[in-house]
Tab-separated table of C-alpha atoms in Angstrom:
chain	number	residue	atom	x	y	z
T	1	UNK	CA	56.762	50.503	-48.745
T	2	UNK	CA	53.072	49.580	-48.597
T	3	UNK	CA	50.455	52.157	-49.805
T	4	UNK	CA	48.515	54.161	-47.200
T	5	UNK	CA	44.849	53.322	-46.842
T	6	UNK	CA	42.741	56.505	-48.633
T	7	UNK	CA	41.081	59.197	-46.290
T	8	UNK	CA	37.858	58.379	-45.355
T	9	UNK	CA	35.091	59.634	-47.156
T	10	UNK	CA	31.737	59.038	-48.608
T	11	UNK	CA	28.866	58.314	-45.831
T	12	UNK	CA	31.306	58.454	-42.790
T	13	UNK	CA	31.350	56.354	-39.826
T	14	UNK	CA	34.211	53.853	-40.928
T	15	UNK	CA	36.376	55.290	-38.145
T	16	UNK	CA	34.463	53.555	-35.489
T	17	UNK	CA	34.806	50.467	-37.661
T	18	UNK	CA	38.665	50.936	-38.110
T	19	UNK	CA	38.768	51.260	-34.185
T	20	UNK	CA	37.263	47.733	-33.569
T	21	UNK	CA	39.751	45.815	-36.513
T	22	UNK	CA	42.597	44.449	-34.929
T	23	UNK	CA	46.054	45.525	-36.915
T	24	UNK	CA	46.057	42.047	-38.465
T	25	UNK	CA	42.975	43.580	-40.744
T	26	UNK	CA	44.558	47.303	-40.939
T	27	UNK	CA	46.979	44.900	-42.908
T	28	UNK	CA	44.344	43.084	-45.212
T	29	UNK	CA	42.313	46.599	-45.924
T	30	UNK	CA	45.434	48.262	-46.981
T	31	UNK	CA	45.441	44.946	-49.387
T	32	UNK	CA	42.669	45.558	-50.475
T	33	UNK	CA	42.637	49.132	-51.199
T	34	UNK	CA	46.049	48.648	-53.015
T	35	UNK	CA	44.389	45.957	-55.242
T	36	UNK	CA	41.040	48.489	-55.817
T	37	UNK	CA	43.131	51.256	-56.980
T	38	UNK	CA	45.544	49.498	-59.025
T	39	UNK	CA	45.663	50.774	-62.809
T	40	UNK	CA	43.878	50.428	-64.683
T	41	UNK	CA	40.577	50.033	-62.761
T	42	UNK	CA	39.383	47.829	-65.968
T	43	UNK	CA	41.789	45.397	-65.472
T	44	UNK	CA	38.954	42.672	-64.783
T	45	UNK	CA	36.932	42.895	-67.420
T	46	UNK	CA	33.561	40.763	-67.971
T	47	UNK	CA	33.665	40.436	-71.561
T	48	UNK	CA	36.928	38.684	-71.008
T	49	UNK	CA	38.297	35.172	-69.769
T	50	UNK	CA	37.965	34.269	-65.806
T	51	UNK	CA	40.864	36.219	-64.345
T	52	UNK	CA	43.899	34.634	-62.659
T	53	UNK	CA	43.228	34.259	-59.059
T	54	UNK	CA	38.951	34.687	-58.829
T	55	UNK	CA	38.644	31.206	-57.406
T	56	UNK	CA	35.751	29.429	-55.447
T	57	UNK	CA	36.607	31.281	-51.975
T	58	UNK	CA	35.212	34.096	-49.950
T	59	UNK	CA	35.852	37.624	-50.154
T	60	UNK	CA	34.848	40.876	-50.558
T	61	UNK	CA	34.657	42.706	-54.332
T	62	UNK	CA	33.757	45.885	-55.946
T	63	UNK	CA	32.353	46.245	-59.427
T	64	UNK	CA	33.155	49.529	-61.024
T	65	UNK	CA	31.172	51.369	-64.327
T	66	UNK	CA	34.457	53.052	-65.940
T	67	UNK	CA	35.957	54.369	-63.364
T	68	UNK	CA	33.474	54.638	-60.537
T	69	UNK	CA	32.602	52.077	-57.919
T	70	UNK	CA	28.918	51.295	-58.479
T	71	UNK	CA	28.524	48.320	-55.938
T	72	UNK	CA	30.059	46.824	-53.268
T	73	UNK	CA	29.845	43.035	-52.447
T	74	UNK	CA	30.859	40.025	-50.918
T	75	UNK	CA	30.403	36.431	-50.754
T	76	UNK	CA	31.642	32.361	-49.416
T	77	UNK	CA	31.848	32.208	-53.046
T	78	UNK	CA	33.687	35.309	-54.809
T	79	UNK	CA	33.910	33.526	-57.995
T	80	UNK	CA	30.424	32.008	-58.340
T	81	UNK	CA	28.672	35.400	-57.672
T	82	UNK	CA	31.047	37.524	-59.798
T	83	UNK	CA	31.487	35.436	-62.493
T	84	UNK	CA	28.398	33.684	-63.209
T	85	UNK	CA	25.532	35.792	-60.741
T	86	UNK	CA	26.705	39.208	-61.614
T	87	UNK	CA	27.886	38.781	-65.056
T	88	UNK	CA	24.907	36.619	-66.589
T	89	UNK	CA	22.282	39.918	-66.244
T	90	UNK	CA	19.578	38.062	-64.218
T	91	UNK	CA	17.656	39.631	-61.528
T	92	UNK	CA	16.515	36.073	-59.624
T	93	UNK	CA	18.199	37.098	-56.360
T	94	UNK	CA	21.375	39.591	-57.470
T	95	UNK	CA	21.038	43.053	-55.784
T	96	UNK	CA	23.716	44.082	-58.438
T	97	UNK	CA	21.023	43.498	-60.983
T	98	UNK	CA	18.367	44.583	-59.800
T	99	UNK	CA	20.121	47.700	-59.025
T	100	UNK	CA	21.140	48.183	-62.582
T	101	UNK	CA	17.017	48.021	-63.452
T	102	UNK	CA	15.950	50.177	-61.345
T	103	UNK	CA	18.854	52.678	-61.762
T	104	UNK	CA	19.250	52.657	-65.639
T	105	UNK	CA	16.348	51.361	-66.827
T	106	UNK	CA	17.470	48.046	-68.119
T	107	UNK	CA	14.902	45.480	-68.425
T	108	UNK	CA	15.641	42.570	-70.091
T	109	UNK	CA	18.372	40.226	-69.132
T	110	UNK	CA	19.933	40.861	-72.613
T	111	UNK	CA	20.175	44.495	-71.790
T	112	UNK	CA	21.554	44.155	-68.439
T	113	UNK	CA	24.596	41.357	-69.711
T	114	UNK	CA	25.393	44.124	-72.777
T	115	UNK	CA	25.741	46.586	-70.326
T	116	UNK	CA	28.082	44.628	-67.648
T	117	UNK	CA	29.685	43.172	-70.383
T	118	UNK	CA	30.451	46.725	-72.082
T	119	UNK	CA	31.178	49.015	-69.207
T	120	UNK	CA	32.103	47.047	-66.126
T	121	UNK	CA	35.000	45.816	-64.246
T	122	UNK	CA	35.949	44.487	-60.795
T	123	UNK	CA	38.213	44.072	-58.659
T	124	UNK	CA	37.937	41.709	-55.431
T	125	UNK	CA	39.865	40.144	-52.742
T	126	UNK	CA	39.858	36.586	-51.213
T	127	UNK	CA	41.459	35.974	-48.056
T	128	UNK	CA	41.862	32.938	-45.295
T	129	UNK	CA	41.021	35.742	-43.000
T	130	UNK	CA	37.541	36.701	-44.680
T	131	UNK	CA	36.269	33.002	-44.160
T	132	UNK	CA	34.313	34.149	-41.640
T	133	UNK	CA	30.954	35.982	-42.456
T	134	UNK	CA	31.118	38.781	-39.735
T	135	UNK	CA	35.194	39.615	-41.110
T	136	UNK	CA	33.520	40.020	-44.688
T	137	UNK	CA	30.691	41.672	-43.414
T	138	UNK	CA	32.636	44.100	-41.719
T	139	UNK	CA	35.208	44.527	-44.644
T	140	UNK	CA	31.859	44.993	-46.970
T	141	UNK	CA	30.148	48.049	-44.679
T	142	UNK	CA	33.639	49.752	-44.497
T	143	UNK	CA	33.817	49.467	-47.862
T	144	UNK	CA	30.277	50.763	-48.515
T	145	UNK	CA	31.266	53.544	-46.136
T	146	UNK	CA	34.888	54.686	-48.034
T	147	UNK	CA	33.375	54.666	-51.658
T	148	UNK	CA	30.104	55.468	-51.364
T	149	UNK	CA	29.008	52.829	-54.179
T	150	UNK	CA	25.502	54.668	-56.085
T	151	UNK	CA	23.618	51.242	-56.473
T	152	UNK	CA	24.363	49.752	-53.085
T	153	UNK	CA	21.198	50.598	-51.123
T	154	UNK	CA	21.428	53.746	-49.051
């Protein structure tokens, strides 16, 4: 039996989004919320080798600090932005980064990558069905809305 999708929570206002998803996305946000609260929530560790499945595709990810979602993402390119954006520490561009200066204070590039590399995880999602920008959009604000991610701007 498939898992239930969580309560809604955090900022509100996902239950006029749920309205307007057809069930054929009820179906691939139960997916995805199944794969977010998998255990453990470190499973995807940066410091470790590219995981099984992040390919060059687009989809929709989280990036969690222990065990709380910090930011909520997605991209045509799950595994570029993840992998090599996120992870690498620079600021040219990545929101995640810049968030993580501004929110603890981490300047250099080097201080940003130990930090990632030390105390993050993700988890993510690719999907035929999130090929199109307003589908990953949409899966990204619900998202936002259900976990209430600290460094996504408010």
């Amino acid at each position: 039996m498939r898992e239930r999708l969580p309560p809604a929570s955090g900022r509100g206002g996902s239950s006029t989004m749920i309205h307007r998803a057809s069930p054929h996305y009820f179906r691939l946000l139960n997916d995805l919320f199944a794969h977010l609260y998998a255990q453990p929530i470190s499973k995807f560790k940066f410091n470790s080798s590219v995981p099984q499945g992040l390919i060059a595709a687009p989809g929709v990810y989280v990036i969690c600090d222990n065990t709380n979602v910090v930011y909520v993402g997605q991209s045509t390119n799950v595994k570029r932005r993840v992998w090599e954006q996120h992870r690498s520490g620079r600021t040219n561009g990545d929101m995640f980064n810049i968030y993580l200066e501004r929110r603890y204070q981490l300047d250099t590039v080097e201080e940003r990558s130990k930090y990632i590399h030390d105390y993050c995880a993700f988890r993510f999602l690719i999907a035929e069905d999130l090929r199109e920008k307003r589908i990953r959009k949409l899966f990204e604000a619900f998202l936002m809305c259900e976990l209430d991610p600290e460094l996504n701007a408010k």
